[in-house]
Amino acid sequence: MDKEEKNVVKAKKEPDIRDWTICDSTIQMLEKARRDGVETAFDRAANMKACPIGADSACCKHCSMGPCRLNSKEPYAKTGVCGATIDTIAARNFARMVASGASAHTDHGMSMLDVFREVVNGNIEEYSIKDPIKLEEVAKSIGIETEGREIKDIAIDLYEELERTYTQVEGEIPFAQRVPPKTLETWRKHGVVPRGAMREIMEIMHRTHIGVDQHYENITKQCTRTALGDGWGGSMVATEISDILFGTPTPVRAEVDMGCLKEDHVNIIIHGHEPNMFESMLASVNDPDLIKAAQDAGAAGINLVGMCCSGAEMLSRHGIPHAGNFMSTEAVLVTGAVDAMGVDVQCIKQGLARVAECYQTKLFTTNPRAHIEGVEHIEFVEHEPRECTDAIVQNAIVRFKNRNVAIEIPKMKSLGIHGFSHEYINYMLGGTFRASYTPLNDNIINGRIRGVAGVVGCTNPRVKHDYVHVELVKELIRNDVLVVQTGCSQISLAKYGFYTPEAAHLAGPGLKEVCETVGMPPVLGCGSCVDNSRILIACAEMVKAGGLGESIADLPVAGAAPEWMSEKAISIGHYFVGSGVYTVFGVTFPIIEGTKFHKHLFEELEQQGFGKWGFAADPHEMARMMIAHIDKKRKALGIDNARERVLVDMAARRDIEAA
Ligand code: NFS
């Protein structure tokens, strides 16, 4: 490179941070990071063009005859060395994403079940059964006798039954009993009722090995079976057991955004996915000895804050403040105010290690599954949970005492209502004495609510952070679509004030009326990504309440993950599709349009009685597609005219009555 060229490179305009995110606190911190010479995933994404062949899933590296690359423009012009076509290659890659995502959720669920077993057997005393009513409800839902029995005996039976979700070799997983009969019939007809997660995931890995399953339709079947074993299996067990052990969420007011950090406090962030470590941390920060130690170090107290999905669970259950979603986890360290960050599993960027080092934040890994090179590991042991979390607090106090970095905390924070479990939605709409989903169905049938949309999933530096989530939800509620949310998407919307009953004014007239009557926001937050299982149960309850068809595929509902990035999102998307829901993804989709496999996922599955996939990068287009689908379902149910009836004013009604 000669001198002139070098200058050209230097003079290259820096990307505008406002093109990367709409989150004001993240913008403020990215500007500071730039001044401080610190790099984040936003910079890395800008400096690394995504591989176009990989993005199209047109390469196969499952054996050493390759890696084979096909031509994305002419996908049928070539095959791999073994003869694998684009459809086989893309289906295999997709299946392995499902397997990985489903593994993450089911392994998490299995950890929760391990804790539950040890609590029930009396080997762990730090946790207990907090919600015995939920325990009985869950047990009853899968046919366990509860009348007149001791809680402990029911719990033992429940453990044994739920273990089958993972280890069963033959038969149907226990929560298949919660699936509406018509939906289950479709699953049986196509041979996709999950057996046990271990078996399904093993079979996907086998079938996607070189030279095994080479028909995209047959591979898709195993994707469906495995993904359903996540949604109605591993994830559902994670949610239900966490509720039983730590309490079922009910609405709670909580603050979201970086403004919940406090300069005069010892700030501790827990970021990850499993609630057990976070629950123990909650006990640690309330320990009088540790509070005293913090005060002795000159702090006003200890401030515990969450991030990502375990943060979303603690927000829902206990109103613990939440600092931000996946794309803000590095930015929050730039405040210099975080004394310690403890992480467990999933969505933990390796880049955190470098940023933490720059700002002297003590970063700790805690789970035996997830170490990071150069980061101190304090193992979290369920039988002695406080050992790990107390040690993190002590380290945080030491860091507070020796703080010598500039601290800058963005002022933004938004107070909202979180914690809408499907049990609470039931109660909220129906009232104490007649808790049911019937009022929701009635409002859908009479057209006040047009339909329900689940808007979930990650944030991703390949699109403008938070923007796609917010624009999509705005458009949906404006069109009277009630929105339910989980994960990072819920946090995106919470930052912009959508989680207050006052946000009802952003909704269309019908939804607004329902929100004002019930006193609920037009957007309901259900928790973490495994809590998407709450949305499945809500769908099953809507079918049961009657009037909206016989299967989930009949409901006027749709799903979206507008800024997805993880393999877990693909598993979630596919279990919604498998359950009968039209599911639209943003950012990019790892299958070439126009191929047979694409057509299978985007059209043919619906004809077989499942849901189907959709894709749109633009939030307004995405909203249009979801609303069109909801209207299509309304029409099929014969309730498409009901919407107009709502608009008939009193004078017109008198005319009709007089006639
Ligand atoms: Ni879900 Fe949670 Fe967030 Fe995406 Fe990651 S935290 S499990 S994967 S990024 S929503």
XYZ file of C-alpha atoms and ligand atoms in Angstrom:
669
model
C 0.000 0.000 0.000
C 1.613 3.318 -0.985
C 1.348 6.447 1.116
C -1.527 7.961 -0.827
C -3.616 4.805 -0.583
C -3.074 4.701 3.160
C -4.465 8.203 3.457
C -7.481 7.185 1.466
C -8.143 4.349 3.913
C -7.721 6.711 6.832
C -10.052 9.249 5.358
C -12.781 6.613 4.901
C -15.904 7.931 6.536
C -16.804 6.260 9.797
C -20.253 4.662 9.725
C -22.964 6.697 11.404
C -23.887 5.052 14.702
C -27.474 6.248 14.240
C -27.740 3.892 11.280
C -26.932 0.995 13.606
C -29.518 1.441 16.345
C -32.424 3.592 17.468
C -31.686 2.900 21.145
C -30.493 6.205 22.620
C -28.502 4.679 25.453
C -26.774 2.269 23.071
C -25.977 5.193 20.742
C -24.511 7.165 23.636
C -22.356 4.228 24.697
C -21.219 3.372 21.156
C -20.106 6.991 20.762
C -18.163 6.709 23.988
C -16.689 3.380 22.896
C -15.521 4.998 19.680
C -13.838 7.814 21.632
C -12.275 5.216 23.913
C -11.073 3.115 20.957
C -13.185 0.125 22.019
C -14.744 -2.180 19.431
C -18.171 -3.872 19.659
C -20.186 -6.311 17.534
C -21.621 -3.337 15.616
C -18.103 -2.437 14.412
C -17.267 -6.044 13.651
C -20.460 -6.470 11.644
C -19.652 -3.325 9.659
C -16.145 -4.629 8.962
C -17.166 -8.145 8.039
C -19.358 -8.735 5.010
C -21.526 -11.810 5.545
C -20.415 -14.671 3.271
C -22.992 -14.665 0.448
C -22.780 -18.420 -0.192
C -23.187 -19.236 3.486
C -26.033 -16.727 3.826
C -27.889 -18.630 1.103
C -27.028 -21.958 2.706
C -25.503 -23.012 -0.635
C -22.451 -24.713 0.833
C -22.000 -28.089 2.484
C -19.090 -28.964 4.767
C -20.334 -32.195 6.243
C -17.525 -34.320 4.770
C -13.970 -33.964 3.524
C -14.779 -34.418 -0.164
C -15.812 -30.764 0.116
C -16.577 -28.229 1.370
C -18.796 -27.953 -1.716
C -20.130 -24.621 -2.920
C -23.114 -24.367 -5.223
C -24.040 -21.316 -7.218
C -26.702 -19.226 -5.446
C -27.792 -17.692 -8.740
C -28.178 -21.038 -10.503
C -28.752 -23.417 -7.617
C -29.543 -26.413 -9.805
C -26.520 -25.985 -12.108
C -24.245 -28.038 -9.868
C -24.390 -30.587 -7.068
C -21.949 -31.455 -4.289
C -19.264 -34.101 -4.918
C -21.583 -36.796 -3.510
C -24.358 -35.549 -5.785
C -26.279 -33.686 -3.068
C -28.640 -31.136 -4.605
C -29.261 -27.625 -3.325
C -32.463 -28.880 -1.645
C -30.631 -31.604 0.254
C -27.821 -29.258 1.264
C -30.110 -26.448 2.409
C -32.442 -28.865 4.238
C -29.493 -30.467 6.029
C -28.112 -27.112 7.096
C -31.535 -25.997 8.249
C -32.029 -29.245 10.176
C -28.759 -28.768 12.003
C -29.817 -25.274 13.009
C -33.039 -26.748 14.405
C -31.033 -29.430 16.221
C -28.694 -26.884 17.774
C -31.451 -24.489 18.787
C -33.618 -27.269 20.186
C -30.602 -28.632 22.085
C -30.028 -25.266 23.741
C -33.607 -25.072 25.000
C -33.934 -28.720 25.967
C -30.596 -28.795 27.791
C -31.702 -25.687 29.684
C -35.033 -27.386 30.480
C -33.234 -30.487 31.624
C -31.072 -28.414 34.000
C -34.237 -26.982 35.528
C -35.622 -30.485 35.882
C -32.373 -31.585 37.596
C -32.793 -28.792 40.139
C -36.453 -29.743 40.630
C -35.542 -33.385 41.297
C -32.912 -32.421 43.844
C -35.305 -29.999 45.568
C -38.020 -32.653 45.731
C -35.557 -35.231 47.071
C -34.413 -32.787 49.728
C -30.855 -32.511 48.398
C -31.093 -28.782 47.634
C -32.453 -26.557 50.385
C -31.824 -23.126 48.879
C -34.803 -23.485 46.542
C -38.291 -24.825 47.237
C -41.639 -25.315 45.516
C -42.940 -21.741 45.420
C -46.075 -22.385 43.419
C -47.827 -25.608 44.518
C -51.000 -24.606 42.649
C -49.086 -24.518 39.384
C -47.496 -27.849 40.287
C -50.951 -29.393 40.587
C -52.205 -27.748 37.402
C -49.259 -28.999 35.364
C -49.549 -32.479 36.877
C -53.285 -32.605 36.096
C -52.675 -31.474 32.523
C -50.714 -34.643 31.850
C -53.009 -37.027 33.682
C -51.329 -37.280 37.101
C -53.782 -37.819 39.951
C -53.672 -34.894 42.398
C -56.840 -35.261 44.535
C -56.001 -35.678 48.216
C -52.318 -36.320 47.557
C -49.245 -34.798 49.217
C -47.412 -32.143 47.192
C -44.215 -34.139 47.444
C -45.805 -37.268 45.981
C -47.286 -35.314 43.095
C -43.899 -33.689 42.534
C -42.127 -37.049 42.373
C -44.615 -38.306 39.788
C -44.330 -35.081 37.827
C -40.557 -35.364 37.727
C -40.716 -38.924 36.445
C -43.250 -38.065 33.781
C -41.417 -34.969 32.560
C -38.098 -36.760 32.346
C -39.633 -38.633 29.421
C -39.574 -35.340 27.499
C -35.859 -35.929 27.130
C -35.110 -39.607 27.494
C -38.106 -41.403 26.048
C -37.275 -43.814 23.246
C -40.782 -44.626 22.006
C -44.179 -42.953 22.442
C -45.327 -39.337 22.645
C -43.843 -36.667 24.938
C -46.048 -35.877 27.976
C -47.088 -32.358 26.919
C -48.480 -33.734 23.657
C -51.577 -34.119 25.876
C -51.922 -30.327 25.924
C -52.065 -30.030 22.136
C -55.553 -29.433 20.673
C -56.833 -32.822 19.389
C -57.148 -31.690 15.778
C -53.586 -30.353 15.741
C -52.332 -33.578 17.318
C -54.190 -35.541 14.674
C -52.236 -33.690 11.959
C -48.970 -34.449 13.755
C -49.851 -38.128 14.039
C -50.870 -38.317 10.411
C -47.478 -36.994 9.360
C -45.517 -38.942 11.954
C -44.067 -35.886 13.676
C -45.179 -36.282 17.302
C -41.911 -36.007 19.255
C -40.689 -39.016 21.227
C -37.875 -37.756 23.480
C -35.569 -34.824 22.682
C -32.399 -36.888 22.906
C -33.709 -39.334 20.353
C -34.987 -36.649 17.971
C -31.795 -34.598 18.067
C -29.652 -37.701 17.641
C -31.737 -38.713 14.671
C -31.357 -35.292 13.022
C -27.587 -35.497 13.395
C -27.638 -38.988 11.896
C -29.927 -38.134 9.027
C -27.909 -35.056 8.037
C -24.650 -37.017 7.887
C -23.229 -37.547 4.377
C -25.178 -40.134 2.472
C -28.210 -40.630 4.728
C -31.415 -38.623 4.292
C -31.380 -37.046 0.843
C -34.958 -35.938 0.432
C -35.746 -32.424 1.657
C -39.345 -33.384 2.519
C -38.255 -36.238 4.726
C -35.577 -34.084 6.393
C -38.237 -31.434 7.036
C -40.365 -34.017 8.850
C -37.557 -34.679 11.281
C -37.033 -30.913 11.672
C -40.692 -30.599 12.630
C -40.585 -33.495 15.078
C -37.437 -32.130 16.739
C -38.641 -28.531 16.873
C -41.999 -29.614 18.375
C -39.961 -31.496 20.973
C -38.442 -28.123 21.833
C -41.612 -26.015 21.980
C -43.973 -28.544 23.551
C -41.070 -30.337 25.279
C -37.795 -28.846 26.466
C -38.860 -25.203 26.462
C -42.227 -25.939 28.030
C -40.621 -27.978 30.802
C -38.153 -25.110 31.421
C -41.012 -22.629 31.790
C -43.305 -24.815 33.885
C -40.601 -26.033 36.271
C -39.203 -22.498 36.668
C -42.703 -21.276 37.561
C -43.157 -24.110 40.064
C -39.788 -23.421 41.703
C -39.588 -19.644 41.460
C -43.201 -18.513 41.083
C -45.588 -17.942 38.159
C -45.335 -14.373 36.852
C -48.126 -11.896 37.470
C -48.011 -8.294 36.294
C -45.278 -6.290 37.941
C -43.899 -2.801 37.316
C -40.263 -2.681 36.318
C -37.693 -0.426 34.711
C -35.944 -1.198 31.464
C -32.872 0.453 29.869
C -29.386 1.460 30.949
C -30.673 4.270 33.162
C -31.399 1.624 35.796
C -27.683 1.463 36.642
C -26.830 3.597 39.682
C -23.510 5.386 39.981
C -23.450 5.312 43.786
C -24.303 1.591 43.995
C -22.362 -1.583 43.406
C -23.834 -2.581 40.026
C -24.100 -6.260 39.174
C -25.488 -7.528 35.872
C -26.566 -11.122 35.300
C -26.786 -12.015 31.633
C -27.796 -15.374 30.232
C -30.659 -17.818 30.242
C -31.127 -20.028 33.280
C -33.028 -18.504 36.190
C -31.455 -20.607 38.971
C -28.172 -18.667 39.145
C -30.035 -15.375 38.955
C -32.410 -16.452 41.758
C -29.425 -17.259 43.932
C -27.899 -13.875 43.071
C -31.124 -12.240 44.221
C -30.619 -13.917 47.604
C -26.960 -12.840 47.681
C -27.629 -9.147 47.023
C -30.205 -9.165 49.820
C -27.800 -10.717 52.310
C -27.320 -8.179 55.166
C -23.614 -9.030 55.472
C -22.972 -8.380 51.809
C -25.038 -5.181 51.873
C -22.976 -4.035 54.845
C -19.759 -4.887 53.018
C -20.939 -2.775 50.089
C -21.774 0.118 52.389
C -18.410 -0.196 54.112
C -16.841 0.150 50.685
C -18.675 3.466 50.297
C -21.638 2.304 48.195
C -25.241 3.268 48.854
C -26.219 -0.357 48.240
C -26.134 -3.178 45.720
C -28.039 -2.768 42.462
C -28.940 -5.997 40.669
C -29.850 -5.726 36.988
C -30.636 -8.303 34.296
C -29.899 -8.658 30.591
C -31.119 -10.937 27.818
C -33.403 -13.846 28.673
C -32.695 -14.692 32.316
C -33.049 -10.936 32.763
C -36.469 -11.129 31.088
C -37.503 -13.952 33.449
C -36.425 -12.020 36.549
C -38.161 -8.932 35.186
C -41.376 -10.953 34.853
C -41.180 -12.762 38.185
C -39.666 -10.173 40.499
C -39.616 -6.821 38.717
C -35.800 -6.829 38.612
C -34.719 -3.969 36.317
C -33.421 -4.880 32.864
C -30.546 -3.014 31.204
C -31.082 -4.035 27.593
C -31.178 -6.773 24.999
C -28.551 -8.793 23.139
C -27.094 -5.938 21.083
C -26.592 -3.794 24.199
C -24.576 -6.260 26.280
C -21.203 -4.847 25.226
C -22.450 -1.257 25.192
C -23.607 -1.449 28.804
C -20.045 -2.211 29.945
C -18.890 1.004 28.262
C -20.719 2.912 31.037
C -17.833 1.935 33.321
C -20.517 1.539 36.002
C -20.832 -2.236 35.893
C -18.761 -3.647 38.733
C -19.394 -7.279 37.870
C -21.169 -9.218 35.164
C -22.000 -12.878 35.711
C -22.949 -14.960 32.687
C -24.213 -18.524 32.309
C -25.227 -19.946 28.912
C -26.378 -18.750 25.460
C -26.019 -15.420 23.656
C -22.878 -14.486 25.608
C -20.612 -12.723 23.093
C -16.950 -13.638 23.395
C -16.331 -9.946 22.644
C -17.579 -9.135 26.166
C -14.230 -10.304 27.554
C -12.301 -7.552 25.749
C -14.807 -4.797 26.560
C -14.945 -5.851 30.225
C -11.167 -5.701 30.370
C -11.120 -2.177 28.895
C -13.525 -0.894 31.565
C -12.215 -3.050 34.432
C -15.568 -4.814 34.868
C -15.169 -8.162 36.569
C -16.613 -10.704 34.171
C -17.326 -14.235 35.371
C -18.477 -17.345 33.593
C -20.394 -19.697 35.886
C -21.710 -22.669 33.918
C -19.574 -25.755 33.205
C -20.916 -25.663 29.622
C -19.672 -22.173 28.894
C -16.161 -20.956 29.635
C -14.506 -18.041 27.798
C -10.786 -17.929 27.232
C -9.188 -15.332 29.507
C -12.311 -14.948 31.694
C -12.368 -16.086 35.302
C -14.696 -19.011 35.952
C -16.551 -19.415 39.231
C -18.610 -22.529 38.864
C -22.239 -22.382 39.916
C -23.095 -25.591 41.762
C -26.827 -26.090 42.373
C -26.247 -27.746 45.721
C -24.248 -24.761 47.002
C -25.648 -21.937 44.863
C -24.601 -19.094 47.145
C -20.905 -19.912 46.924
C -20.754 -18.687 43.349
C -23.106 -15.742 43.630
C -21.646 -14.484 46.932
C -18.178 -14.590 45.376
C -19.380 -12.487 42.422
C -20.865 -9.925 44.824
C -17.626 -9.776 46.837
C -15.623 -9.227 43.667
C -18.036 -6.519 42.576
C -17.596 -4.720 45.903
C -13.802 -4.784 45.527
C -14.126 -3.370 42.028
C -16.481 -0.640 43.276
C -13.961 0.388 45.922
C -11.158 0.582 43.375
C -13.168 2.147 40.516
C -10.829 4.270 38.430
C -12.553 4.531 35.075
C -14.743 7.401 33.973
C -18.399 6.593 34.562
C -21.127 7.702 32.225
C -24.609 6.248 32.655
C -27.250 7.062 30.023
C -30.316 8.591 31.657
C -32.892 6.664 29.659
C -35.202 4.233 31.429
C -38.793 3.268 30.910
C -41.217 1.977 33.522
C -43.674 -0.617 32.293
C -45.794 -3.611 33.266
C -44.372 -7.062 32.614
C -45.142 -10.624 33.674
C -48.090 -11.840 31.607
C -48.126 -15.599 32.046
C -50.848 -17.456 30.141
C -52.462 -18.115 33.533
C -52.642 -14.396 34.193
C -53.987 -13.548 30.737
C -56.730 -16.065 31.463
C -57.505 -14.471 34.824
C -57.181 -10.882 33.603
C -59.696 -11.320 30.814
C -62.148 -13.528 32.585
C -61.995 -12.215 36.152
C -61.484 -14.142 39.385
C -64.652 -16.195 39.227
C -64.775 -17.045 35.582
C -61.165 -17.105 34.483
C -61.183 -18.138 30.857
C -60.096 -17.289 27.371
C -63.706 -16.849 26.256
C -63.621 -13.017 26.551
C -60.512 -12.925 24.345
C -62.194 -15.157 21.772
C -65.380 -13.066 21.986
C -63.411 -9.901 21.303
C -61.762 -11.575 18.334
C -65.095 -12.838 17.024
C -66.792 -9.436 17.416
C -63.796 -7.857 15.701
C -62.553 -5.513 18.401
C -59.366 -7.551 18.352
C -58.455 -8.532 14.814
C -56.082 -11.302 15.859
C -53.042 -12.054 17.982
C -49.394 -11.796 16.943
C -46.355 -13.158 18.731
C -43.386 -10.873 18.099
C -40.265 -12.407 19.565
C -36.572 -13.064 19.138
C -33.176 -11.500 19.030
C -31.542 -8.300 17.905
C -28.954 -8.426 15.146
C -26.325 -5.893 13.985
C -27.179 -6.699 10.346
C -30.311 -4.564 10.746
C -31.015 -1.344 12.634
C -31.188 -2.441 16.270
C -34.712 -2.279 17.811
C -36.099 -0.449 14.779
C -37.649 -3.468 13.039
C -39.283 -4.711 16.260
C -40.757 -1.316 17.115
C -42.050 -0.488 13.633
C -43.633 -3.920 13.247
C -45.406 -3.805 16.608
C -46.611 -0.236 16.048
C -48.192 -1.267 12.783
C -49.791 -4.395 14.261
C -51.425 -2.717 17.252
C -52.585 0.186 15.089
C -54.469 -2.467 13.132
C -56.081 -3.927 16.276
C -53.753 -6.906 16.503
C -52.946 -7.762 20.127
C -49.201 -8.426 20.465
C -47.590 -10.927 22.839
C -43.825 -10.863 23.253
C -40.829 -12.594 24.744
C -37.055 -12.324 24.838
C -35.049 -9.487 23.395
C -38.026 -8.271 21.384
C -39.973 -7.588 24.574
C -37.063 -5.482 25.836
C -36.919 -3.542 22.550
C -40.549 -2.473 22.927
C -40.306 -1.873 26.682
C -37.619 0.761 26.126
C -39.996 2.838 24.034
C -42.907 2.880 26.483
C -45.170 0.250 24.902
C -45.551 -1.604 28.198
C -47.842 0.901 29.870
C -51.643 0.929 29.772
C -51.290 4.460 28.370
C -49.727 2.938 25.252
C -53.311 1.900 24.401
C -53.640 5.211 22.548
C -51.232 3.785 19.952
C -53.667 0.962 19.240
C -56.552 0.887 16.783
C -60.036 1.712 18.156
C -61.079 -1.887 18.920
C -57.915 -2.972 20.682
C -57.781 0.367 22.474
C -61.254 -0.194 23.865
C -60.346 -3.665 25.163
C -57.082 -2.385 26.692
C -58.861 0.456 28.428
C -61.606 -1.792 29.770
C -59.187 -4.365 31.147
C -56.433 -1.855 32.018
C -53.762 -3.688 30.081
C -51.103 -2.529 27.631
C -51.628 -3.389 23.936
C -48.413 -5.395 24.104
C -48.078 -8.229 26.634
C -44.656 -9.440 27.774
C -44.496 -13.161 28.564
C -40.811 -13.466 29.563
C -37.803 -15.211 28.046
C -37.455 -17.197 24.823
C -38.250 -20.549 26.473
C -41.440 -18.788 27.617
C -42.614 -18.844 24.020
C -44.152 -22.056 25.304
C -46.623 -19.785 27.163
C -47.760 -18.526 23.755
C -48.296 -22.128 22.590
C -50.442 -22.817 25.649
C -52.372 -19.590 25.090
C -53.068 -20.765 21.502
C -54.230 -24.166 22.794
C -56.511 -22.403 25.309
C -57.969 -20.210 22.572
C -58.845 -23.328 20.581
C -60.368 -24.906 23.691
C -62.445 -21.833 24.547
C -64.249 -22.337 21.236
C -65.528 -20.307 18.330
C -62.201 -19.984 16.526
C -61.880 -23.339 14.823
C -60.623 -26.691 15.937
C -56.888 -26.480 15.534
C -54.138 -23.918 16.099
C -53.868 -23.612 12.319
C -57.443 -22.223 12.280
C -56.700 -19.324 14.663
C -56.329 -15.747 13.378
C -52.774 -15.520 14.724
C -49.273 -15.012 13.294
C -45.721 -14.925 14.599
C -42.563 -12.990 13.801
C -38.890 -12.758 14.700
C -37.970 -9.547 12.887
C -34.332 -9.246 14.038
C -33.452 -12.895 14.668
C -29.887 -14.165 14.697
C -29.589 -17.425 16.704
C -30.189 -21.057 15.828
C -32.620 -21.118 18.750
C -34.776 -18.696 16.794
C -34.922 -21.151 13.875
C -36.052 -23.924 16.206
C -38.694 -21.627 17.714
C -39.858 -20.503 14.281
C -40.155 -24.075 13.136
C -42.118 -25.249 16.187
C -44.579 -22.411 15.642
C -44.878 -23.453 11.999
C -45.241 -27.100 13.087
C -47.956 -26.064 15.557
C -49.948 -24.330 12.805
C -48.781 -20.707 12.947
C -47.727 -18.512 10.037
C -44.278 -17.295 11.092
C -42.411 -14.477 9.381
C -38.693 -13.885 9.860
C -36.718 -10.749 9.051
C -33.007 -9.990 8.419
C -32.318 -12.863 6.018
C -33.514 -16.416 5.443
C -31.043 -19.269 4.942
C -32.742 -20.847 1.902
C -32.680 -19.751 -1.738
C -36.030 -18.549 -3.029
C -37.339 -20.577 -5.933
C -35.874 -23.879 -4.735
C -38.097 -26.873 -3.938
C -37.126 -26.810 -0.273
C -38.088 -23.128 -0.051
C -41.468 -23.864 -1.610
C -41.966 -26.732 0.819
C -41.454 -24.546 3.903
C -43.172 -21.442 2.554
C -46.208 -23.067 0.889
C -46.611 -26.836 1.066
C -46.500 -27.259 4.846
C -49.638 -25.144 5.135
C -51.430 -27.398 2.669
C -50.555 -30.347 4.906
C -52.291 -28.707 7.887
C -49.259 -27.067 9.517
C -48.390 -23.372 9.545
C -45.873 -21.965 7.083
C -42.780 -19.781 6.929
C -42.621 -16.245 5.585
C -39.872 -13.712 5.088
C -39.758 -9.925 4.858
C -36.899 -7.631 5.821
C -39.099 -4.533 5.952
C -41.279 -4.230 9.088
C -44.215 -2.667 7.267
C -44.230 -5.406 4.660
C -43.976 -7.936 7.470
C -46.990 -6.398 9.229
C -48.936 -6.403 5.970
C -48.235 -10.114 5.448
C -49.207 -11.020 9.010
C -52.412 -8.983 8.904
C -53.350 -10.467 5.518
C -52.908 -13.929 7.014
C -55.007 -13.036 10.070
C -57.734 -11.723 7.754
C -57.552 -14.906 5.682
C -58.145 -16.972 8.825
C -61.002 -14.672 9.902
C -62.604 -15.199 6.533
C -62.256 -18.974 6.774
C -63.919 -18.827 10.205
C -66.739 -16.711 8.785
C -66.030 -13.803 11.131
C -64.617 -11.418 8.544
C -67.797 -9.347 8.448
C -67.908 -8.938 12.203
C -65.228 -6.289 11.999
C -67.377 -3.955 9.957
C -70.276 -4.400 12.356
C -68.243 -2.730 15.093
C -68.066 0.397 12.983
C -71.843 0.675 12.659
C -72.830 3.711 14.740
C -75.886 4.015 16.950
C -77.983 5.827 14.355
C -77.344 3.117 11.802
C -78.152 0.483 14.391
C -81.492 2.149 15.179
C -82.253 2.143 11.460
C -81.502 -1.560 11.269
C -83.635 -2.281 14.327
C -86.511 -0.147 13.032
C -86.472 -1.916 9.686
Ni -33.735 -15.739 22.466
Fe -32.428 -15.205 24.691
Fe -32.069 -12.612 22.914
Fe -32.195 -14.041 20.817
Fe -30.482 -14.510 22.626
S -31.106 -13.597 24.591
S -33.145 -17.127 24.064
S -31.680 -16.046 21.309
S -30.591 -12.793 21.462
S -33.964 -13.376 21.973
